[in-house]
mmCIF file of C-alpha atoms and ligand atoms in Angstrom:
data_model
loop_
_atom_site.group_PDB
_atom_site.id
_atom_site.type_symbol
_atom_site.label_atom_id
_atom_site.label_comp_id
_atom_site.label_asym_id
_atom_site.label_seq_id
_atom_site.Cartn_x
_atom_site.Cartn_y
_atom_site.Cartn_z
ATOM 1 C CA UNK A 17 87.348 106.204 134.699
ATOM 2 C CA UNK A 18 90.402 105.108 136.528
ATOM 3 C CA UNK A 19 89.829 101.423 135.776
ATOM 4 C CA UNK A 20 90.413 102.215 132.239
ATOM 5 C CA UNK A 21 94.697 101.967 131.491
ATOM 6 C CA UNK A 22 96.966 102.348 128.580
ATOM 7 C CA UNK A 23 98.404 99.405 127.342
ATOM 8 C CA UNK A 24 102.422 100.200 127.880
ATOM 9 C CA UNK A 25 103.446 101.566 124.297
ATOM 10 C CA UNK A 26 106.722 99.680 122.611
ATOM 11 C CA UNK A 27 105.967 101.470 119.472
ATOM 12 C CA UNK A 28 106.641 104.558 118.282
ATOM 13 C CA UNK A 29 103.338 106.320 118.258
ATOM 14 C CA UNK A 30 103.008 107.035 114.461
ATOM 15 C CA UNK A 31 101.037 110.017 113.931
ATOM 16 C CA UNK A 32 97.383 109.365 112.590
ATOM 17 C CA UNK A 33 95.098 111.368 110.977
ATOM 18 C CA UNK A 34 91.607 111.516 110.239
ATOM 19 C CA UNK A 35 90.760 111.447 106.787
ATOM 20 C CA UNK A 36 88.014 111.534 105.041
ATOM 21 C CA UNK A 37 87.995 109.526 101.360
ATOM 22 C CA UNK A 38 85.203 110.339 98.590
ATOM 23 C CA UNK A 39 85.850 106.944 96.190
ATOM 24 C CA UNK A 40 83.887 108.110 92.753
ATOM 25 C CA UNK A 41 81.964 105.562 90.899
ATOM 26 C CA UNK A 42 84.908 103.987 88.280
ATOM 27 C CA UNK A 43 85.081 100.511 86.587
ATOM 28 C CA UNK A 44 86.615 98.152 88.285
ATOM 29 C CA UNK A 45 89.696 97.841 85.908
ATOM 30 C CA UNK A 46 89.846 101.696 86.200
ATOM 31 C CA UNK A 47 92.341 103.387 88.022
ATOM 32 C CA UNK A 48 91.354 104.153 91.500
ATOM 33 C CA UNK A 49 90.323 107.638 92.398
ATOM 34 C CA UNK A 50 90.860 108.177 96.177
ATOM 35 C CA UNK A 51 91.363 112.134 97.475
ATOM 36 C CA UNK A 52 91.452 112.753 100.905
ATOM 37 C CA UNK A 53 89.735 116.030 102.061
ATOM 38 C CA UNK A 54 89.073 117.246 105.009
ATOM 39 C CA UNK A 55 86.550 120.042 104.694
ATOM 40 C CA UNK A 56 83.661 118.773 102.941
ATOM 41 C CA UNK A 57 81.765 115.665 103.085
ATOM 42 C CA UNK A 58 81.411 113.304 99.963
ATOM 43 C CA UNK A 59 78.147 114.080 97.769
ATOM 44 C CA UNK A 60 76.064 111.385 96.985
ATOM 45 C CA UNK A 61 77.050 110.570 94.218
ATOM 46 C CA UNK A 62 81.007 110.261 95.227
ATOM 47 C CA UNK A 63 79.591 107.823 97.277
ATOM 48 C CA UNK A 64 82.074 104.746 98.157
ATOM 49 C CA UNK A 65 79.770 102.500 95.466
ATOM 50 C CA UNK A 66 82.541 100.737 93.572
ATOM 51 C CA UNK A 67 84.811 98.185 95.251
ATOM 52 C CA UNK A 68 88.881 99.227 95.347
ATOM 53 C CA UNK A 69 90.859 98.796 92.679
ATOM 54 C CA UNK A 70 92.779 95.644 93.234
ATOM 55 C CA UNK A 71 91.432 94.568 95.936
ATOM 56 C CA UNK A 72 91.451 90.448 95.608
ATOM 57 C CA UNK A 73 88.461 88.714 96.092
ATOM 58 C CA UNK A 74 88.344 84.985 97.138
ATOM 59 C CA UNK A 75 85.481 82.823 98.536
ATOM 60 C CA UNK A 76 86.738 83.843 101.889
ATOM 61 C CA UNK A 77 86.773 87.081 101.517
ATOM 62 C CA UNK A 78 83.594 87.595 99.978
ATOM 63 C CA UNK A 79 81.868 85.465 102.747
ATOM 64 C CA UNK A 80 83.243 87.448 105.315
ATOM 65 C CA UNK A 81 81.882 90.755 103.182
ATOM 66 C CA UNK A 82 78.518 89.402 103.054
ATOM 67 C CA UNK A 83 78.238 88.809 106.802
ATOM 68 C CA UNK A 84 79.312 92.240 107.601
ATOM 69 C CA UNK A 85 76.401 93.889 105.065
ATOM 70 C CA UNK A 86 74.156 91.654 106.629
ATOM 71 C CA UNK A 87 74.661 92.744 109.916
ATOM 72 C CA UNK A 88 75.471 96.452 108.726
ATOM 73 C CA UNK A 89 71.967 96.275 107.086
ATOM 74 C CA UNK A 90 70.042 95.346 109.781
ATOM 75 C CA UNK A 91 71.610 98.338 111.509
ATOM 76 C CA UNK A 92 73.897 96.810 113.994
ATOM 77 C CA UNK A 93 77.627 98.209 113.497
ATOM 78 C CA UNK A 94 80.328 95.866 112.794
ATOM 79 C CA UNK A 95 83.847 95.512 114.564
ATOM 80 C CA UNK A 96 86.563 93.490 112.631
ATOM 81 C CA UNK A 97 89.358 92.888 114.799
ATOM 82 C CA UNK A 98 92.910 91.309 113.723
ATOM 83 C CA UNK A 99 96.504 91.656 113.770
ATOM 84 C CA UNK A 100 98.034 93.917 111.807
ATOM 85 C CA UNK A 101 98.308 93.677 108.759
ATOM 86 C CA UNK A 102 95.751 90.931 108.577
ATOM 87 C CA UNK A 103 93.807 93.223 106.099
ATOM 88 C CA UNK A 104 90.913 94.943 108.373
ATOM 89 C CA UNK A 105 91.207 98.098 106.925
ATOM 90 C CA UNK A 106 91.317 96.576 102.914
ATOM 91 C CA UNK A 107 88.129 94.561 104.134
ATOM 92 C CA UNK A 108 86.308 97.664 105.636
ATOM 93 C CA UNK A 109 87.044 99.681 102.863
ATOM 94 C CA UNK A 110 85.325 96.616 100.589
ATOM 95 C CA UNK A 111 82.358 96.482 102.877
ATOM 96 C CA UNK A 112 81.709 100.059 102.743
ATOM 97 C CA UNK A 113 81.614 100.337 98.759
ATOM 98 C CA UNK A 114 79.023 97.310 99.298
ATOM 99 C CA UNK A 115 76.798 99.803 101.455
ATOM 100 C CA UNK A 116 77.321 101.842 98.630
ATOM 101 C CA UNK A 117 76.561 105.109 100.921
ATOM 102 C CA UNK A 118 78.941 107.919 101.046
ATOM 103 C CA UNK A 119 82.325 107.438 103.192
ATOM 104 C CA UNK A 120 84.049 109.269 106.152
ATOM 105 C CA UNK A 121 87.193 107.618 107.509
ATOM 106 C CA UNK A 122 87.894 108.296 111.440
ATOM 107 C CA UNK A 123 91.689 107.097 112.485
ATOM 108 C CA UNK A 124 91.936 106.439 116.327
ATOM 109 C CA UNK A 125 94.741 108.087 118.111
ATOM 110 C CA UNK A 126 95.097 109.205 121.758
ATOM 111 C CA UNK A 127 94.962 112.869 121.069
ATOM 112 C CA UNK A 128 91.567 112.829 119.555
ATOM 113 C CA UNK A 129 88.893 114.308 121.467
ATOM 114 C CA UNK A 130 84.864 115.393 121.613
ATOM 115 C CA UNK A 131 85.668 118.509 119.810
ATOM 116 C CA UNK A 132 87.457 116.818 117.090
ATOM 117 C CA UNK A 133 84.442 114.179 116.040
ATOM 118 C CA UNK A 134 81.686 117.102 117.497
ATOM 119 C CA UNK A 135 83.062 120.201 116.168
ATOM 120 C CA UNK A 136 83.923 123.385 117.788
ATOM 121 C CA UNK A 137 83.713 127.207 117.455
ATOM 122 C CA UNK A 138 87.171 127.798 114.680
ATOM 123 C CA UNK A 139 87.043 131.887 115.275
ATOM 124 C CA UNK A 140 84.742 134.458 114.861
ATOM 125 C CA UNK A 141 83.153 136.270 112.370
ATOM 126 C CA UNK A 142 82.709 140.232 112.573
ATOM 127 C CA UNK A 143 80.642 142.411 110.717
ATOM 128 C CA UNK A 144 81.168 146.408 111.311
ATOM 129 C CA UNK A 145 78.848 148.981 110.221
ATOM 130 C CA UNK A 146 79.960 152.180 109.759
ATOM 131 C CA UNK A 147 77.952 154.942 108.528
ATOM 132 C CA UNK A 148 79.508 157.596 107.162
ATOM 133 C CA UNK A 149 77.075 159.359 105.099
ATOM 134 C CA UNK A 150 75.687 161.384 108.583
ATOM 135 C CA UNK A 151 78.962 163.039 109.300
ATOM 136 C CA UNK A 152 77.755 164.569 112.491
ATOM 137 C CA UNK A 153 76.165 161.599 113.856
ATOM 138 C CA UNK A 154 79.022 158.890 113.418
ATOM 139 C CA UNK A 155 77.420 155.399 113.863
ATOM 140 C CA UNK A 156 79.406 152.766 113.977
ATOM 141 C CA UNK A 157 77.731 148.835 114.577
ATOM 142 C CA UNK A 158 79.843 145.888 115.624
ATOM 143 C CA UNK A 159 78.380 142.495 115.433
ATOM 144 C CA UNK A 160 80.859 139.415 116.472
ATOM 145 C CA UNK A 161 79.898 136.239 115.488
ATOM 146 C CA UNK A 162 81.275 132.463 116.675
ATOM 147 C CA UNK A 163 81.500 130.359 113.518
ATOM 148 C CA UNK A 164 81.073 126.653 114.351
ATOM 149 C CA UNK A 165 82.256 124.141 112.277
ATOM 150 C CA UNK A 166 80.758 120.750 112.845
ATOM 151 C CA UNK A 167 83.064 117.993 113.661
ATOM 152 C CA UNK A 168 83.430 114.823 111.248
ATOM 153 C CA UNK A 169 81.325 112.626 112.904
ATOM 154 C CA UNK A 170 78.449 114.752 113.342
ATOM 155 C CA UNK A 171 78.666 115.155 109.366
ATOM 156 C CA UNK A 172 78.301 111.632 108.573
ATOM 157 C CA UNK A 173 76.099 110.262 110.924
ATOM 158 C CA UNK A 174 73.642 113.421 110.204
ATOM 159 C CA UNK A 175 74.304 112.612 106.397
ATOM 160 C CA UNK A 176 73.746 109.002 106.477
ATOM 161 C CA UNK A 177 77.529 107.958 105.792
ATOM 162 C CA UNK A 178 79.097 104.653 106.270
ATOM 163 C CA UNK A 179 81.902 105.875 108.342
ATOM 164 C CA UNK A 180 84.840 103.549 109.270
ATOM 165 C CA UNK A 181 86.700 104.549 112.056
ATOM 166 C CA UNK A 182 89.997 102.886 111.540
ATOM 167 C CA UNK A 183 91.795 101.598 114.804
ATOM 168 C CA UNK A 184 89.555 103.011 117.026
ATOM 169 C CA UNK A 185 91.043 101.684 120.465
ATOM 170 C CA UNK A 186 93.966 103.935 119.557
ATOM 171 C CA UNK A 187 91.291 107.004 121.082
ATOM 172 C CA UNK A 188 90.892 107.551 124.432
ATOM 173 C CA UNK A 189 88.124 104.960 125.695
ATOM 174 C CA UNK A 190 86.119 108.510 127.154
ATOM 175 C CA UNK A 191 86.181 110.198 123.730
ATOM 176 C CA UNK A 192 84.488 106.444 122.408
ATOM 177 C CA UNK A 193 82.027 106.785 125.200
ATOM 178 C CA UNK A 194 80.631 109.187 122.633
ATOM 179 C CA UNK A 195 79.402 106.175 120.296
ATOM 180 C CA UNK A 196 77.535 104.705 123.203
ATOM 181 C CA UNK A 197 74.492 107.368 122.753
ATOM 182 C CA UNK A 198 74.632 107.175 119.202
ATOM 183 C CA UNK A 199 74.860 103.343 118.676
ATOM 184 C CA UNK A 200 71.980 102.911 121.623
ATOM 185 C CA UNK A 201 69.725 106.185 121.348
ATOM 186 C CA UNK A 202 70.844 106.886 117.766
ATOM 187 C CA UNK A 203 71.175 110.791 118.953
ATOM 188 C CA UNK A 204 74.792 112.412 119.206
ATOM 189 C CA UNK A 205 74.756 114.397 122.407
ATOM 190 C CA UNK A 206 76.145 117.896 122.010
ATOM 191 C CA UNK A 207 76.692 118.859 125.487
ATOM 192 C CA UNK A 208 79.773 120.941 125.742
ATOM 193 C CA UNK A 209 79.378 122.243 122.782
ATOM 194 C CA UNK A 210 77.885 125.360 123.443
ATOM 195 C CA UNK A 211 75.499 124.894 120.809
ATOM 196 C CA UNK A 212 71.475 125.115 121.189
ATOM 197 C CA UNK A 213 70.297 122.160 120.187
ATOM 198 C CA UNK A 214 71.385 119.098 122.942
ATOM 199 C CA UNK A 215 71.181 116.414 120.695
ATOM 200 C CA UNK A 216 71.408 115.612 116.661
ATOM 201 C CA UNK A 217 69.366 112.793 115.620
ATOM 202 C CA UNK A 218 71.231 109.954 113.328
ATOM 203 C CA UNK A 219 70.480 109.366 110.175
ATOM 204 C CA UNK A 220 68.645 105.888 109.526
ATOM 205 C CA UNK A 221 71.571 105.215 106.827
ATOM 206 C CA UNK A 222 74.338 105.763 109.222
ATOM 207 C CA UNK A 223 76.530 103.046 109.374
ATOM 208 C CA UNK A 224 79.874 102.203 111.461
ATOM 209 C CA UNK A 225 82.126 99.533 110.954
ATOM 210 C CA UNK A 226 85.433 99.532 113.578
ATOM 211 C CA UNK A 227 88.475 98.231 113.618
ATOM 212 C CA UNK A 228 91.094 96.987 115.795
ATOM 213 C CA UNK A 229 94.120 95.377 116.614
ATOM 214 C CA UNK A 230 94.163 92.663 119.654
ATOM 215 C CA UNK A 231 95.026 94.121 123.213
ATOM 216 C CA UNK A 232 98.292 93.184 123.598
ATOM 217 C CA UNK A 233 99.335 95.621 120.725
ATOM 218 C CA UNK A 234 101.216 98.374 121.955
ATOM 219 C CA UNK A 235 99.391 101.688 121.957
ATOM 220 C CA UNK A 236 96.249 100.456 122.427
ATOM 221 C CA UNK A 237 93.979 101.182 124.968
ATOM 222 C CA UNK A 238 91.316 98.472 126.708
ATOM 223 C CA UNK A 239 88.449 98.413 125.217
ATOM 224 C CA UNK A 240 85.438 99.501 127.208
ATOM 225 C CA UNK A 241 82.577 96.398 127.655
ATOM 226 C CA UNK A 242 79.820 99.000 127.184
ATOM 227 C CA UNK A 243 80.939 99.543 123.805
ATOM 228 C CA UNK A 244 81.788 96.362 122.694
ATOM 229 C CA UNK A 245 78.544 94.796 124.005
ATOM 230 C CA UNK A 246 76.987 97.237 120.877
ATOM 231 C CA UNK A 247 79.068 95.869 118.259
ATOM 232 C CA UNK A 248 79.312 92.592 116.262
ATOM 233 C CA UNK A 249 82.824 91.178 116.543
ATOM 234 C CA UNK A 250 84.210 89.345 113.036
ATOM 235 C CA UNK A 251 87.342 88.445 113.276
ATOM 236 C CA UNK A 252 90.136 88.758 110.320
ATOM 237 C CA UNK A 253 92.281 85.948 109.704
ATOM 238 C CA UNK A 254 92.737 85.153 106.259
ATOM 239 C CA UNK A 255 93.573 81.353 105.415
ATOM 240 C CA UNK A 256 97.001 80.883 103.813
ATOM 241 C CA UNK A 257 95.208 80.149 100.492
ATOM 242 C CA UNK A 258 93.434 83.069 100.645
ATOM 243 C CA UNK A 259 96.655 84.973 102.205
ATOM 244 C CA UNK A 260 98.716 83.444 99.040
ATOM 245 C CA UNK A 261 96.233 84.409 96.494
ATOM 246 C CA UNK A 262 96.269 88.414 97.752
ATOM 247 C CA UNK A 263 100.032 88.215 97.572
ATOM 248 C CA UNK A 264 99.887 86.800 94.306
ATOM 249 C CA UNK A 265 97.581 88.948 92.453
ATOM 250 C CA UNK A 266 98.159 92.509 94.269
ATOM 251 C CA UNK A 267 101.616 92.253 93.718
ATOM 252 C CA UNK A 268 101.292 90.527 90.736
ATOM 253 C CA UNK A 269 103.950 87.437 91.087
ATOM 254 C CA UNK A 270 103.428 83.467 90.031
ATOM 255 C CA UNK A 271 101.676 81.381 92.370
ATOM 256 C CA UNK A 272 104.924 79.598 93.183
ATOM 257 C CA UNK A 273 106.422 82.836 94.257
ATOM 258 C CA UNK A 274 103.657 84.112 96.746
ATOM 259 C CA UNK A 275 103.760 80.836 98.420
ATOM 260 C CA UNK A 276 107.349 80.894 99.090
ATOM 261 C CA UNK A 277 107.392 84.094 100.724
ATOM 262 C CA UNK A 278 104.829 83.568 102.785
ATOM 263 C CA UNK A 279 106.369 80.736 103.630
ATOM 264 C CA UNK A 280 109.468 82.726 104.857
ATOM 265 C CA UNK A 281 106.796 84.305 106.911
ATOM 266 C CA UNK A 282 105.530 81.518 108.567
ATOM 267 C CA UNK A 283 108.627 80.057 109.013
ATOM 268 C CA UNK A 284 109.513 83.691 110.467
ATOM 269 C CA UNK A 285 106.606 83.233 112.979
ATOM 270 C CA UNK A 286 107.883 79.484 113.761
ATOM 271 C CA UNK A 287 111.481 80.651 114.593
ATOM 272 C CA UNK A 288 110.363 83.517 117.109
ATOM 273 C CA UNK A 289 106.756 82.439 118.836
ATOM 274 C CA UNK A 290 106.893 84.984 120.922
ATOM 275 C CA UNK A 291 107.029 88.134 118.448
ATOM 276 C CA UNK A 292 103.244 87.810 117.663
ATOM 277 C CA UNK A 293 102.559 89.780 114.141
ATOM 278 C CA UNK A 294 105.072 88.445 111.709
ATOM 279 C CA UNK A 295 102.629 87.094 109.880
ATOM 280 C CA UNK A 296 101.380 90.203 107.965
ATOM 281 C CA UNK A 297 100.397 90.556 104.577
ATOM 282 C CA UNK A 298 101.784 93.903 104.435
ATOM 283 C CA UNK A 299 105.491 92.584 104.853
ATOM 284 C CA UNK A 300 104.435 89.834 102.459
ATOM 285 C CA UNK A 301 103.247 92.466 99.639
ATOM 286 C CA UNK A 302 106.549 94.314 100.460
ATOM 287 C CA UNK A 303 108.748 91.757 99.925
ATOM 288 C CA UNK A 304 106.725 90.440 96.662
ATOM 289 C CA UNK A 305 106.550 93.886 95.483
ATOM 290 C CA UNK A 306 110.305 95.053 95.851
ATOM 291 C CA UNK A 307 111.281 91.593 94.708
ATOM 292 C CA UNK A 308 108.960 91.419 91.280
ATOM 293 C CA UNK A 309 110.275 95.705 90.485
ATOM 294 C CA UNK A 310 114.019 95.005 90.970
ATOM 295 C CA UNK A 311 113.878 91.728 88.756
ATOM 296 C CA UNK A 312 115.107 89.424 91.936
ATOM 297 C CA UNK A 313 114.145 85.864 91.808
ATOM 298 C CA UNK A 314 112.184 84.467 94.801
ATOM 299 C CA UNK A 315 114.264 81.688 95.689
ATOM 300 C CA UNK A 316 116.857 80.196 98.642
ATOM 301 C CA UNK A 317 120.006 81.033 97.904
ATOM 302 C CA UNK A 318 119.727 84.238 95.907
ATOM 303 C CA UNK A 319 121.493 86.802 98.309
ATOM 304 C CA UNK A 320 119.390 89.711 96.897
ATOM 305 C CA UNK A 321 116.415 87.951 98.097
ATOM 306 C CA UNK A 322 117.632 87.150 100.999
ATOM 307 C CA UNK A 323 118.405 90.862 101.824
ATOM 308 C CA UNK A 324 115.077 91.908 100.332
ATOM 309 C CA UNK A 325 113.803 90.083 103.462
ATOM 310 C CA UNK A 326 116.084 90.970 106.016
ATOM 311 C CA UNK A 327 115.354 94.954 104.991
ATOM 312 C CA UNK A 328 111.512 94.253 105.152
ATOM 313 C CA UNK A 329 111.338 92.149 108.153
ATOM 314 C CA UNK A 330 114.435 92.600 110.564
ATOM 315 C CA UNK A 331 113.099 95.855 112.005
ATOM 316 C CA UNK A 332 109.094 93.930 112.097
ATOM 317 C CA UNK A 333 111.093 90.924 114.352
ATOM 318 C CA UNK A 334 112.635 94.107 116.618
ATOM 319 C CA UNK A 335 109.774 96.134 117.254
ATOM 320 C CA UNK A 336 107.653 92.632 118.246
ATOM 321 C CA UNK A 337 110.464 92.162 120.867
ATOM 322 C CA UNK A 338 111.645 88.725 118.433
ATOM 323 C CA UNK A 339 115.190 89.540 120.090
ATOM 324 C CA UNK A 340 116.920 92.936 120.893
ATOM 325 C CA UNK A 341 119.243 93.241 117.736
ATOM 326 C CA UNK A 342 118.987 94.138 114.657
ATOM 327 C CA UNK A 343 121.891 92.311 113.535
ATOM 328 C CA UNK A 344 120.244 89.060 115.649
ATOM 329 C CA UNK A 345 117.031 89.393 113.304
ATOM 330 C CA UNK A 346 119.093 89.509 110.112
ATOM 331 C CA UNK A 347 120.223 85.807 110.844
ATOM 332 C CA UNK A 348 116.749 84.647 111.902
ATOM 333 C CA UNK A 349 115.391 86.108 108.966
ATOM 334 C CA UNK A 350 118.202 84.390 106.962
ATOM 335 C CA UNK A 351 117.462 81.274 108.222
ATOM 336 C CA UNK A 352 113.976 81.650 107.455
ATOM 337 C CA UNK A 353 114.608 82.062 103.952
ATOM 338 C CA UNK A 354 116.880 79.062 104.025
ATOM 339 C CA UNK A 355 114.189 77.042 105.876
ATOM 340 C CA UNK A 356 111.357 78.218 103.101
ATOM 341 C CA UNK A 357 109.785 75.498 100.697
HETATM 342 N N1 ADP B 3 91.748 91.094 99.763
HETATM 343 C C1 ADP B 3 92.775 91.932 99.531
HETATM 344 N N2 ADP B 3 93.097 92.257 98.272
HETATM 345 C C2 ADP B 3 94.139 93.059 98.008
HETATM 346 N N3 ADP B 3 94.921 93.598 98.945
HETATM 347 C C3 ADP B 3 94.652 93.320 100.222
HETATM 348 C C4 ADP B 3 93.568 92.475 100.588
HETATM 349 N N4 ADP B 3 93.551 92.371 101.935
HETATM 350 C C5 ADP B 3 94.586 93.112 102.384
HETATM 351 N N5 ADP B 3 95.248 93.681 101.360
HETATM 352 C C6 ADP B 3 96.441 94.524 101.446
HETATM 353 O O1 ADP B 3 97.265 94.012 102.482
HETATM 354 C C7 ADP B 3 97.865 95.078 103.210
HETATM 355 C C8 ADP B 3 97.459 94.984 104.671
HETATM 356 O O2 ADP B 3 96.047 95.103 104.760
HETATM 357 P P1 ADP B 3 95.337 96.166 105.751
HETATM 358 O O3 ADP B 3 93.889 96.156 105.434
HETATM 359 O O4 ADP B 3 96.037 97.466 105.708
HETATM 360 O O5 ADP B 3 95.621 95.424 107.139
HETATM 361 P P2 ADP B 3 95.226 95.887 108.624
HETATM 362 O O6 ADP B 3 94.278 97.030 108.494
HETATM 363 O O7 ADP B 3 94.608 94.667 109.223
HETATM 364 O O8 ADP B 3 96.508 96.245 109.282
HETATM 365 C C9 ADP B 3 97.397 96.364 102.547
HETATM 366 O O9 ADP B 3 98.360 96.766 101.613
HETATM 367 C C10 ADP B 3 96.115 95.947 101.840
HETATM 368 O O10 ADP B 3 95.864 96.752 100.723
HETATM 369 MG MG1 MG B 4 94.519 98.971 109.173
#
């Protein structure tokens, strides 16, 4: 469709992959067992049924959770949609272990294509025959097989999984016009596939919760309104309580510390409007994190500090086109710090 354009990309397209992630049943104080395979899907009872390991619940968060299993449930899919770093993925991740079905993980990215999520014929398989026991009559049988491998999302939706796909305006919007028969018709169409069968029916299980970032992210490509008239859009925005109290407990600082980085943060965001996405737990976990493991107190006027944030966010106020320079974004990350309560 010509209609359909790529937002202009000012980041670096970072190379995604598709992953699939079997979460075993464990206690929640137990260390979390993630592996990422790609062949095959989780069993049963791998199934995504426990929540993640440190992932911080707050009144919030668990409301949010309980509106996306309710929708989820009464089989309409779910799109959370948020800056990044806002904590979509964390959040989808939760919702899926509340599902408690197996898991397959789809990133978006702009290569990805029918035969990726479909499957496709991977080589073929021969079989000779020769028969050497009647000398004189040498016989000799060739049979040539294609072996098909069925693509990820074919997998899960015939297995029943809750599948996340992660970012998924990062795909082409004509490889997404995929999910239109299978969110409407609940059939994925297998034309072009050169198999026999046209269609796969989905499994009354199946389950899809999407993410994505806002439009005006770079990389992104418009989201198409047949789609999104299919899914329930919840959107991710943490309060800063709630924001404080992930900071706090993930990276496992004082109260008093989590609030005053984030408070660098939003006083980050204050100093350059215009560089939308400062505001990211991610960078707030970093700095926390790096802070609490080299023994650097989170406080104005403690140089270390100060540097921890300049390393973590100078290249963040860059990239969001805050100003041009690197050595620019030091000082307004400097002054943020200063600034912080
Ligand atoms: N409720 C939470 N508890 C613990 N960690 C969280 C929570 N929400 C987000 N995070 C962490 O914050 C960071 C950013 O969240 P993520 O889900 O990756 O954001 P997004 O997908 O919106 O970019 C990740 O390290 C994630 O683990
Ligand atoms: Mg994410």
């Amino acid at each position: 469709m010509s209609a359909q354009k790529q937002v202009q990309s000012r980041r670096t397209a970072a190379s995604s992959r598709n992953e699939s992630i079997n979460k075993k049943r464990q206690q929640k104080s137990a260390p979390a067992n993630k592996s990422q395979q790609s062949a095959k899907p989780a069993p049963k009872k791998e199934a995504a049924q426990q929540a993640q390991k440190n992932y911080v619940e707050t009144e919030e968060t668990n409301n949010l959770i309980k509106r996306a299993v309710r929708c989820l449930t009464s089989g309409y899919p779910i799109h959370l949609t948020g800056r990044s770093g806002a904590g979509k993925t964390a959040l989808a991740l939760e919702i899926a272990a509340q599902k408690g079905r197996p898991l397959t993980v789809l990133t978006g990215n702009h290569e990805m294509t029918n035969e990726d999520l479909l499957g496709g014929i991977t080589g073929v398989t021969s079989t000779k025959l020769v028969d050497n026991y009647i000398r004189q009559v040498y016989k000799k049988e060739v049979n040539i097989k294609e072996n098909w491998t069925p693509g990820r999302l074919v997998e899960a939706a015939e297995k029943g999984h809750t599948l996340i796909y992660d970012e998924f305006s990062r795909s082409r919007p004509e490889t997404n016009n995929l999910f239109l028969s299978i969110l409407e018709e609940r059939v994925i169409p297998l034309y072009g596939t050169k198999q026999k069968k046209s269609y796969v029916p989905v499994h009354p299980e199946f389950n899809i919760i999407f993410t994505s970032n806002p439009i005006e992210y770079a990389g992104v490509f418009e989201k198409q309104d047949a789609l999104m008239d299919r899914l329930i859009t919840l959107e991710v925005a943490f309060t800063q309580k709630t924001t404080e109290m992930i900071i706090q407990h993930k990276a496992e600082v004082k109260q008093k510390d989590a609030k005053f980085v984030w408070g660098v943060l939003k006083n980050l965001q204050e100093e350059v409007k215009e560089a939308q996405g400062l505001l990211s737990i991610r960078s707030g976990l970093m700095i926390a994190t790096i802070a609490k493991q080299a023994d650097v107190a989170m406080e104005k006027g403690n140089e270390e500090f100060t540097q921890i944030c300049q390393d973590v966010l100078s290249g963040e106020v860059v990239r969001f086109e805050g100003t041009d320079t690197f050595q620019k974004a030091s000082s307004l990350v400097k002054r943020a710090v200063e600034n912080a309560k």
